[in-house]
Amino acid sequence: MKIYVDNAATTKMSPAAIQAMLTCFDRIYGNPSSLHSIGQQAADAVYEARTQIAACLGCHPKEIIFTSGGSEADNQAILTAARIGARKGKKHILSTPIEHHAVLHTLQRLQKEGFSIEYLPVNSFGEITPKQVADAIRPDTALVTVMYANNEIGTILPVPEIGRLCARRQVLFHTDAVQAVGHLPIHVKQQEIQMLSLSAHKFHGPKGIGVLYAQKGIPVASLIEGGGQEGGRRAGTENVPAILGMAAALKESCLHMEENSSKVSSLRSRLLDGLLQIPHSALNGSPDCRLPGNINICFEGIEGERLLLALDQQGICASAGSACTASSADPSHVLRAIGLPHELARGSLRISLCADNTIEEIEKVIGAVTQAVASLRDHSPLWKEKCEGLKPFLLK
Ligand SMILES: *Cc1c(COP(=O)(O)O)cnc(C)c1O
């Protein structure tokens, strides 16, 4: 039996989400734009899903735009703000260096088009303060975009506070909440979030579907031209099965959020205690303010990628960073931004849990990581140099 502890990369679909999709494939095959009864049945199902999702986020159904996932929602939010800003001569955007590439690469594109992008420095836990944002807002600030929780190190950022201050200063605010939705309590109105991205496959829904929430009144720019779906904000026939699967998964995640969160965080505590017994190891990210299921830990003298492969041979699926950067040899931009030395960034492992994980699995992971780290160190020339005193140890 495999042990899956890479839930920040993606999650297994929940039985309720699978059931919703199967029923849909089987029976709800109409096009929601068709006026006949079979089309209207699909339109009704999409409407109901939209209403459920809006209820989970605390917004109006018309403020929900279905997209192909988190990346598209991030692109659309940022390009919308850029278009609104450009019309008013506002070309300054505030963000952080630890955002997902869907945000960072969109910002880089805007920079080439003449926007000035400012990345607020994060501390060694990956945190920023609302005051940093308040001090950096300028009269020409078109957008503040700050993620709700980081996908690599799990750090939770002070999004409600930033939302409130942006509302007061009348600056558009977007948050990439892909890692947070379904896991942390989010209410877009109470937290004064004007735009938010989410993705179904991070909360046990299907891949390839997500949402951009955009507060009423924001003239959302469509990335895809065509029919008038999503109120003219996203053309193309709705992905009806995925939308229904997403709604079922989100409803379930929100319903069981508290119990899942306490279960997952107690598994995580045990796991962290076990892993920190390994000499010369340290937790990356915030010790307190982090996603319930996330551990990111560095081990001195080894390559995270080798550790990952050694664990895979034991049937344990984890990650050496984010899934998106797995193919590149560079250490993670997030670990660099929190000031981790290159060597430790390369020796980092991310383990992300969900409520399906068991304490037996956690004990197996602790055993396997302990053994794999020891064996990799036995074969590591760098480790040997450290032990012989030729190179310093960086961690206790
Ligand atoms: C996974 C992820 C995304 C991308 O979502 P997709 O649906 O895979 O496009 C964006 N931001 C964060 C923080 C993520 O974890």
Short mmCIF file of C-alpha atoms and ligand atoms in Angstrom, two decimals:
data_model
loop_
_atom_site.label_atom_id
_atom_site.label_comp_id
_atom_site.label_asym_id
_atom_site.label_seq_id
_atom_site.Cartn_x
_atom_site.Cartn_y
_atom_site.Cartn_z
CA MET A 1 0.00 0.00 0.00
CA LYS A 2 1.30 3.42 -0.97
CA ILE A 3 1.42 6.21 1.56
CA TYR A 4 0.39 9.48 -0.06
CA VAL A 5 1.71 12.55 1.75
CA ASP A 6 1.86 15.04 -1.13
CA ASN A 7 -1.54 16.68 -0.65
CA ALA A 8 -0.21 20.16 -1.37
CA ALA A 9 0.53 19.00 -4.93
CA THR A 10 -2.88 17.46 -5.36
CA THR A 11 -5.41 15.44 -3.39
CA LYS A 12 -7.27 12.23 -4.02
CA MET A 13 -10.87 12.89 -5.02
CA SER A 14 -13.44 12.36 -2.29
CA PRO A 15 -16.13 9.70 -2.82
CA ALA A 16 -18.78 12.47 -2.79
CA ALA A 17 -16.98 14.37 -5.56
CA ILE A 18 -16.57 11.22 -7.63
CA GLN A 19 -20.24 10.36 -7.15
CA ALA A 20 -21.35 13.85 -8.19
CA MET A 21 -19.28 13.61 -11.36
CA LEU A 22 -20.39 10.08 -12.26
CA THR A 23 -24.04 11.02 -11.89
CA CYS A 24 -23.38 14.03 -14.07
CA PHE A 25 -21.54 12.11 -16.83
CA ASP A 26 -24.36 9.63 -16.82
CA ARG A 27 -27.42 11.87 -16.71
CA ILE A 28 -26.66 15.56 -16.99
CA TYR A 29 -25.24 15.76 -20.49
CA GLY A 30 -26.99 18.88 -21.74
CA ASN A 31 -25.34 22.18 -22.59
CA PRO A 32 -26.35 24.71 -19.93
CA SER A 33 -26.84 27.31 -22.67
CA SER A 34 -29.45 25.20 -24.48
CA LEU A 35 -32.99 26.39 -23.91
CA HIS A 36 -34.62 22.95 -23.90
CA SER A 37 -35.25 20.88 -20.79
CA ILE A 38 -32.09 18.76 -21.03
CA GLY A 39 -29.99 21.90 -21.29
CA GLN A 40 -31.88 23.54 -18.46
CA GLN A 41 -31.28 20.52 -16.25
CA ALA A 42 -27.52 21.14 -16.69
CA ALA A 43 -28.00 24.88 -16.14
CA ASP A 44 -29.88 24.17 -12.92
CA ALA A 45 -27.14 21.83 -11.70
CA VAL A 46 -24.46 24.45 -12.43
CA TYR A 47 -26.54 27.09 -10.70
CA GLU A 48 -26.90 24.94 -7.62
CA ALA A 49 -23.14 24.23 -7.56
CA ARG A 50 -22.42 27.95 -7.93
CA THR A 51 -24.76 28.72 -5.04
CA GLN A 52 -23.11 26.09 -2.82
CA ILE A 53 -19.64 27.39 -3.58
CA ALA A 54 -20.74 30.98 -2.95
CA ALA A 55 -22.19 29.91 0.41
CA CYS A 56 -18.87 28.28 1.37
CA LEU A 57 -16.99 31.51 0.56
CA GLY A 58 -19.58 33.91 1.92
CA CYS A 59 -20.36 35.70 -1.35
CA HIS A 60 -23.08 36.03 -3.99
CA PRO A 61 -23.32 33.33 -6.71
CA LYS A 62 -22.82 35.98 -9.41
CA GLU A 63 -19.43 36.75 -7.92
CA ILE A 64 -18.21 33.23 -8.80
CA ILE A 65 -16.45 32.70 -12.14
CA PHE A 66 -15.58 29.14 -13.08
CA THR A 67 -12.08 28.77 -14.54
CA SER A 68 -9.84 25.89 -15.57
CA GLY A 69 -8.09 25.98 -12.20
CA GLY A 70 -6.03 28.06 -9.82
CA SER A 71 -3.52 29.20 -12.43
CA GLU A 72 -6.16 30.64 -14.73
CA ALA A 73 -7.91 32.36 -11.84
CA ASP A 74 -4.61 33.95 -10.74
CA ASN A 75 -3.88 35.13 -14.29
CA GLN A 76 -7.35 36.56 -14.71
CA ALA A 77 -7.38 38.40 -11.39
CA ILE A 78 -4.02 40.03 -12.00
CA LEU A 79 -4.68 40.93 -15.63
CA THR A 80 -8.05 42.39 -14.62
CA ALA A 81 -6.41 44.62 -12.02
CA ALA A 82 -3.70 45.61 -14.51
CA ARG A 83 -6.28 46.62 -17.08
CA ILE A 84 -8.28 48.67 -14.56
CA GLY A 85 -5.08 50.25 -13.25
CA ALA A 86 -3.69 51.08 -16.69
CA ARG A 87 -6.86 53.01 -17.54
CA LYS A 88 -6.25 55.24 -14.53
CA GLY A 89 -2.50 55.47 -15.05
CA LYS A 90 -1.81 53.19 -12.08
CA LYS A 91 1.00 50.79 -12.82
CA HIS A 92 2.38 49.76 -9.44
CA ILE A 93 1.68 46.25 -8.09
CA LEU A 94 2.59 44.91 -4.65
CA SER A 95 3.20 41.23 -4.04
CA THR A 96 5.55 38.83 -2.26
CA PRO A 97 8.47 36.76 -3.52
CA ILE A 98 6.88 33.50 -2.30
CA GLU A 99 3.82 33.52 -4.57
CA HIS A 100 3.01 30.61 -6.87
CA HIS A 101 4.43 30.83 -10.39
CA ALA A 102 0.93 31.44 -11.75
CA VAL A 103 1.17 34.80 -9.97
CA LEU A 104 4.89 35.46 -10.35
CA HIS A 105 5.03 34.77 -14.08
CA THR A 106 1.94 36.89 -14.73
CA LEU A 107 3.59 39.73 -12.81
CA GLN A 108 6.80 39.28 -14.81
CA ARG A 109 4.81 39.59 -18.00
CA LEU A 110 3.24 42.83 -16.74
CA GLN A 111 6.65 44.15 -15.79
CA LYS A 112 7.74 43.72 -19.42
CA GLU A 113 4.66 45.73 -20.37
CA GLY A 114 5.74 48.63 -18.18
CA PHE A 115 4.27 47.85 -14.77
CA SER A 116 6.44 48.28 -11.74
CA ILE A 117 6.24 45.23 -9.50
CA GLU A 118 7.34 45.46 -5.88
CA TYR A 119 7.93 42.29 -3.88
CA LEU A 120 7.66 42.87 -0.14
CA PRO A 121 10.46 41.00 1.60
CA VAL A 122 9.31 38.09 3.79
CA ASN A 123 10.95 37.17 7.10
CA SER A 124 12.66 33.83 7.75
CA PHE A 125 9.26 32.21 8.36
CA GLY A 126 7.88 33.50 5.05
CA GLU A 127 5.70 36.11 6.74
CA ILE A 128 4.95 39.72 5.88
CA THR A 129 3.18 42.22 8.12
CA PRO A 130 0.11 44.28 7.20
CA LYS A 131 2.22 47.34 8.05
CA GLN A 132 4.69 46.47 5.28
CA VAL A 133 1.78 46.53 2.86
CA ALA A 134 0.33 49.74 4.31
CA ASP A 135 3.69 51.51 4.04
CA ALA A 136 4.29 50.36 0.48
CA ILE A 137 0.91 51.35 -1.00
CA ARG A 138 1.31 54.35 -3.34
CA PRO A 139 -1.21 56.56 -5.11
CA ASP A 140 -0.47 54.61 -8.30
CA THR A 141 -0.87 51.15 -6.74
CA ALA A 142 -3.18 49.14 -9.01
CA LEU A 143 -3.18 45.88 -7.05
CA VAL A 144 -1.99 44.11 -3.94
CA THR A 145 -1.75 40.35 -4.48
CA VAL A 146 -0.69 38.21 -1.51
CA MET A 147 -1.27 34.49 -1.18
CA TYR A 148 -3.41 33.17 1.68
CA ALA A 149 -1.06 30.31 2.53
CA ASN A 150 2.13 29.18 0.90
CA ASN A 151 2.16 25.89 -1.00
CA GLU A 152 5.72 24.94 -0.11
CA ILE A 153 6.30 25.97 3.49
CA GLY A 154 2.67 26.22 4.60
CA THR A 155 3.02 29.68 6.13
CA ILE A 156 -0.31 31.51 6.51
CA LEU A 157 -0.16 35.20 5.61
CA PRO A 158 -2.27 37.90 7.32
CA VAL A 159 -4.78 38.12 4.48
CA PRO A 160 -7.85 39.41 6.41
CA GLU A 161 -5.79 42.30 7.82
CA ILE A 162 -4.32 43.10 4.41
CA GLY A 163 -7.80 42.87 2.86
CA ARG A 164 -9.17 45.36 5.36
CA LEU A 165 -6.42 47.85 4.88
CA CYS A 166 -6.62 47.63 1.09
CA ALA A 167 -10.37 48.26 1.30
CA ARG A 168 -9.74 51.34 3.46
CA ARG A 169 -7.08 52.62 1.06
CA GLN A 170 -9.27 51.76 -1.95
CA VAL A 171 -6.68 49.52 -3.57
CA LEU A 172 -7.69 46.31 -5.34
CA PHE A 173 -6.72 43.20 -3.40
CA HIS A 174 -6.37 39.66 -4.70
CA THR A 175 -5.37 36.53 -2.83
CA ASP A 176 -4.26 33.20 -4.22
CA ALA A 177 -6.12 31.06 -1.69
CA VAL A 178 -5.56 27.78 -3.51
CA GLN A 179 -3.88 26.15 -0.49
CA ALA A 180 -6.30 27.64 2.01
CA VAL A 181 -9.81 27.08 0.66
CA GLY A 182 -11.36 23.99 2.21
CA HIS A 183 -8.66 23.97 4.89
CA LEU A 184 -8.97 27.31 6.67
CA PRO A 185 -12.11 29.32 7.47
CA ILE A 186 -12.56 31.89 4.73
CA HIS A 187 -15.32 34.44 4.42
CA VAL A 188 -14.57 36.87 1.60
CA LYS A 189 -16.94 39.58 2.84
CA GLN A 190 -15.85 39.53 6.48
CA GLN A 191 -12.20 39.37 5.42
CA GLU A 192 -12.73 42.10 2.78
CA ILE A 193 -11.18 40.05 0.00
CA GLN A 194 -12.00 41.56 -3.37
CA MET A 195 -10.63 38.78 -5.57
CA LEU A 196 -9.72 35.22 -4.66
CA SER A 197 -8.46 32.19 -6.57
CA LEU A 198 -9.20 28.58 -5.66
CA SER A 199 -8.62 25.20 -7.24
CA ALA A 200 -10.74 22.08 -6.70
CA HIS A 201 -7.95 19.50 -6.83
CA LYS A 202 -6.39 20.92 -3.65
CA PHE A 203 -9.47 19.99 -1.60
CA HIS A 204 -10.35 16.53 -2.93
CA GLY A 205 -12.15 17.76 -6.03
CA PRO A 206 -11.27 17.16 -9.69
CA LYS A 207 -8.32 18.68 -11.56
CA GLY A 208 -8.81 21.32 -14.22
CA ILE A 209 -11.49 23.34 -12.45
CA GLY A 210 -11.28 26.34 -10.18
CA VAL A 211 -12.92 29.61 -9.31
CA LEU A 212 -12.13 33.26 -9.49
CA TYR A 213 -14.23 35.10 -6.94
CA ALA A 214 -14.52 38.76 -7.94
CA GLN A 215 -16.46 41.22 -5.83
CA LYS A 216 -19.52 42.72 -7.51
CA GLY A 217 -18.63 45.80 -9.52
CA ILE A 218 -15.12 44.72 -10.55
CA PRO A 219 -15.03 44.73 -14.37
CA VAL A 220 -13.42 41.33 -14.78
CA ALA A 221 -11.41 40.99 -18.00
CA SER A 222 -12.12 37.80 -19.94
CA LEU A 223 -9.06 35.79 -20.97
CA ILE A 224 -11.09 33.69 -23.40
CA GLU A 225 -13.39 35.24 -25.97
CA GLY A 226 -16.43 33.44 -27.28
CA GLY A 227 -19.92 32.90 -25.91
CA GLY A 228 -21.47 34.75 -23.03
CA GLN A 229 -20.91 32.13 -20.32
CA GLU A 230 -19.99 33.26 -16.80
CA GLY A 231 -21.57 36.63 -17.44
CA GLY A 232 -19.22 37.32 -20.35
CA ARG A 233 -16.20 36.84 -18.09
CA ARG A 234 -15.12 33.39 -19.28
CA ALA A 235 -16.30 31.98 -22.58
CA GLY A 236 -16.70 28.30 -23.36
CA THR A 237 -19.24 25.62 -22.47
CA GLU A 238 -19.11 25.00 -18.74
CA ASN A 239 -17.22 21.93 -17.51
CA VAL A 240 -20.40 20.69 -15.87
CA PRO A 241 -19.11 17.43 -14.31
CA ALA A 242 -16.03 19.15 -12.86
CA ILE A 243 -18.12 22.03 -11.51
CA LEU A 244 -20.45 19.60 -9.73
CA GLY A 245 -17.49 17.60 -8.42
CA MET A 246 -15.86 20.77 -7.12
CA ALA A 247 -19.03 21.90 -5.35
CA ALA A 248 -19.46 18.49 -3.68
CA ALA A 249 -15.81 18.46 -2.53
CA LEU A 250 -15.93 22.01 -1.21
CA LYS A 251 -19.18 21.50 0.65
CA GLU A 252 -17.74 18.44 2.34
CA SER A 253 -14.41 20.13 3.17
CA CYS A 254 -16.18 23.11 4.70
CA LEU A 255 -18.55 20.91 6.68
CA HIS A 256 -15.73 18.86 8.21
CA MET A 257 -13.10 21.59 8.33
CA GLU A 258 -12.71 21.74 12.10
CA GLU A 259 -12.50 18.00 12.73
CA ASN A 260 -10.20 17.46 9.74
CA SER A 261 -7.99 20.30 10.81
CA SER A 262 -7.57 19.02 14.36
CA LYS A 263 -6.95 15.46 13.17
CA VAL A 264 -4.41 16.56 10.58
CA SER A 265 -2.58 18.90 12.93
CA SER A 266 -2.21 16.22 15.57
CA LEU A 267 -0.77 13.84 12.96
CA ARG A 268 1.55 16.62 11.90
CA SER A 269 2.77 17.25 15.46
CA ARG A 270 3.69 13.60 15.88
CA LEU A 271 5.41 13.57 12.49
CA LEU A 272 7.36 16.73 13.20
CA ASP A 273 8.46 15.51 16.64
CA GLY A 274 9.65 12.28 15.05
CA LEU A 275 11.51 13.95 12.19
CA LEU A 276 13.21 16.57 14.34
CA GLN A 277 14.83 13.71 16.28
CA ILE A 278 17.05 13.33 13.23
CA PRO A 279 20.26 15.25 14.02
CA HIS A 280 21.01 18.40 11.98
CA SER A 281 17.44 18.96 10.80
CA ALA A 282 15.15 22.01 11.04
CA LEU A 283 11.62 23.02 10.17
CA ASN A 284 11.22 25.52 7.30
CA GLY A 285 8.46 28.12 7.61
CA SER A 286 6.49 29.33 10.57
CA PRO A 287 6.25 27.03 13.61
CA ASP A 288 2.76 28.28 14.56
CA CYS A 289 1.16 30.09 11.69
CA ARG A 290 1.01 27.32 9.11
CA LEU A 291 -1.41 25.08 7.25
CA PRO A 292 -2.52 22.15 9.43
CA GLY A 293 -1.14 19.48 7.09
CA ASN A 294 2.16 21.01 5.99
CA ILE A 295 5.68 20.11 7.08
CA ASN A 296 8.71 21.41 5.21
CA ILE A 297 11.94 20.25 6.76
CA CYS A 298 15.60 20.43 5.82
CA PHE A 299 18.25 17.83 6.53
CA GLU A 300 21.86 18.86 6.39
CA GLY A 301 24.22 17.03 4.04
CA ILE A 302 21.70 15.41 1.71
CA GLU A 303 19.84 16.13 -1.53
CA GLY A 304 16.08 16.44 -1.06
CA GLU A 305 15.48 14.89 -4.44
CA ARG A 306 17.43 11.75 -3.52
CA LEU A 307 15.53 11.51 -0.28
CA LEU A 308 12.30 11.77 -2.23
CA LEU A 309 13.31 8.92 -4.52
CA ALA A 310 14.47 6.77 -1.60
CA LEU A 311 11.08 7.31 0.06
CA ASP A 312 9.27 6.48 -3.16
CA GLN A 313 11.01 3.11 -3.16
CA GLN A 314 9.43 2.52 0.24
CA GLY A 315 6.02 3.43 -1.21
CA ILE A 316 5.97 6.91 0.34
CA CYS A 317 4.99 9.78 -1.97
CA ALA A 318 6.23 13.16 -0.75
CA SER A 319 7.83 16.18 -2.43
CA ALA A 320 11.16 17.98 -2.50
CA GLY A 321 9.54 21.35 -3.13
CA SER A 322 6.51 22.25 -5.13
CA ALA A 323 5.37 19.90 -7.86
CA CYS A 324 5.69 22.71 -10.36
CA THR A 325 9.43 23.19 -9.83
CA ALA A 326 10.23 19.49 -9.54
CA SER A 327 11.75 19.41 -13.02
CA SER A 328 14.14 22.31 -12.49
CA ALA A 329 17.49 21.94 -10.77
CA ASP A 330 17.31 25.36 -9.05
CA PRO A 331 16.36 25.37 -5.40
CA SER A 332 12.91 26.65 -4.66
CA HIS A 333 12.29 30.41 -4.94
CA VAL A 334 10.33 30.20 -1.69
CA LEU A 335 13.16 28.62 0.29
CA ARG A 336 15.56 31.19 -1.17
CA ALA A 337 13.22 34.04 -0.25
CA ILE A 338 13.15 32.97 3.41
CA GLY A 339 16.94 33.11 3.36
CA LEU A 340 17.68 29.41 3.56
CA PRO A 341 21.26 28.71 2.45
CA HIS A 342 21.45 26.98 -0.93
CA GLU A 343 22.65 23.74 0.64
CA LEU A 344 19.71 23.50 3.05
CA ALA A 345 17.22 24.54 0.39
CA ARG A 346 18.41 21.63 -1.70
CA GLY A 347 18.14 19.29 1.28
CA SER A 348 14.48 20.04 1.99
CA LEU A 349 11.50 17.74 2.00
CA ARG A 350 7.82 18.70 1.95
CA ILE A 351 5.29 16.37 3.51
CA SER A 352 1.66 17.41 3.22
CA LEU A 353 -1.04 15.45 5.00
CA CYS A 354 -4.78 15.09 4.69
CA ALA A 355 -7.48 13.65 6.94
CA ASP A 356 -7.20 10.24 5.23
CA ASN A 357 -3.68 9.73 6.60
CA THR A 358 -3.38 7.52 9.68
CA ILE A 359 -1.08 7.47 12.68
CA GLU A 360 0.32 4.13 11.44
CA GLU A 361 1.32 5.84 8.19
CA ILE A 362 2.95 8.66 10.14
CA GLU A 363 5.04 6.18 12.15
CA LYS A 364 6.13 4.48 8.92
CA VAL A 365 7.09 7.82 7.38
CA ILE A 366 9.18 8.71 10.44
CA GLY A 367 10.97 5.36 10.26
CA ALA A 368 11.56 5.57 6.52
CA VAL A 369 12.82 9.18 6.54
CA THR A 370 15.14 8.50 9.49
CA GLN A 371 16.62 5.50 7.74
CA ALA A 372 16.88 7.18 4.32
CA VAL A 373 18.56 10.30 5.71
CA ALA A 374 21.11 8.17 7.57
CA SER A 375 21.89 6.12 4.50
CA LEU A 376 22.15 9.15 2.18
CA ARG A 377 24.50 10.81 4.67
CA ASP A 378 26.65 7.66 4.75
CA HIS A 379 27.18 8.12 1.03
CA SER A 380 27.50 11.91 1.01
CA PRO A 381 30.97 13.43 0.49
CA LEU A 382 29.64 16.72 1.91
CA TRP A 383 28.49 15.00 5.07
CA LYS A 384 31.89 13.33 5.43
CA GLU A 385 33.64 16.69 5.18
CA LYS A 386 31.36 18.07 7.87
CA CYS A 387 32.01 15.13 10.16
CA GLU A 388 35.76 15.55 9.65
CA GLY A 389 35.47 19.22 10.56
CA LEU A 390 36.48 20.42 7.07
CA LYS A 391 33.11 22.14 6.60
CA PRO A 392 30.90 23.64 9.31
CA PHE A 393 27.55 22.23 10.34
CA LEU A 394 24.76 24.71 9.67
CA LEU A 395 22.14 23.09 11.90
CA LYS A 396 22.14 21.60 15.36
C1 LIG B 1 -1.77 24.42 -7.01
C2 LIG B 1 -1.63 25.87 -6.86
C3 LIG B 1 -1.95 26.75 -7.90
C4 LIG B 1 -2.33 26.26 -9.28
O1 LIG B 1 -3.60 25.68 -9.32
P1 LIG B 1 -3.98 24.77 -10.59
O2 LIG B 1 -5.41 24.45 -10.40
O3 LIG B 1 -3.10 23.55 -10.48
O4 LIG B 1 -3.71 25.58 -11.80
C5 LIG B 1 -1.86 28.10 -7.68
N1 LIG B 1 -1.49 28.57 -6.47
C6 LIG B 1 -1.18 27.77 -5.44
C7 LIG B 1 -0.81 28.37 -4.14
C8 LIG B 1 -1.24 26.40 -5.60
O5 LIG B 1 -0.92 25.60 -4.57
#
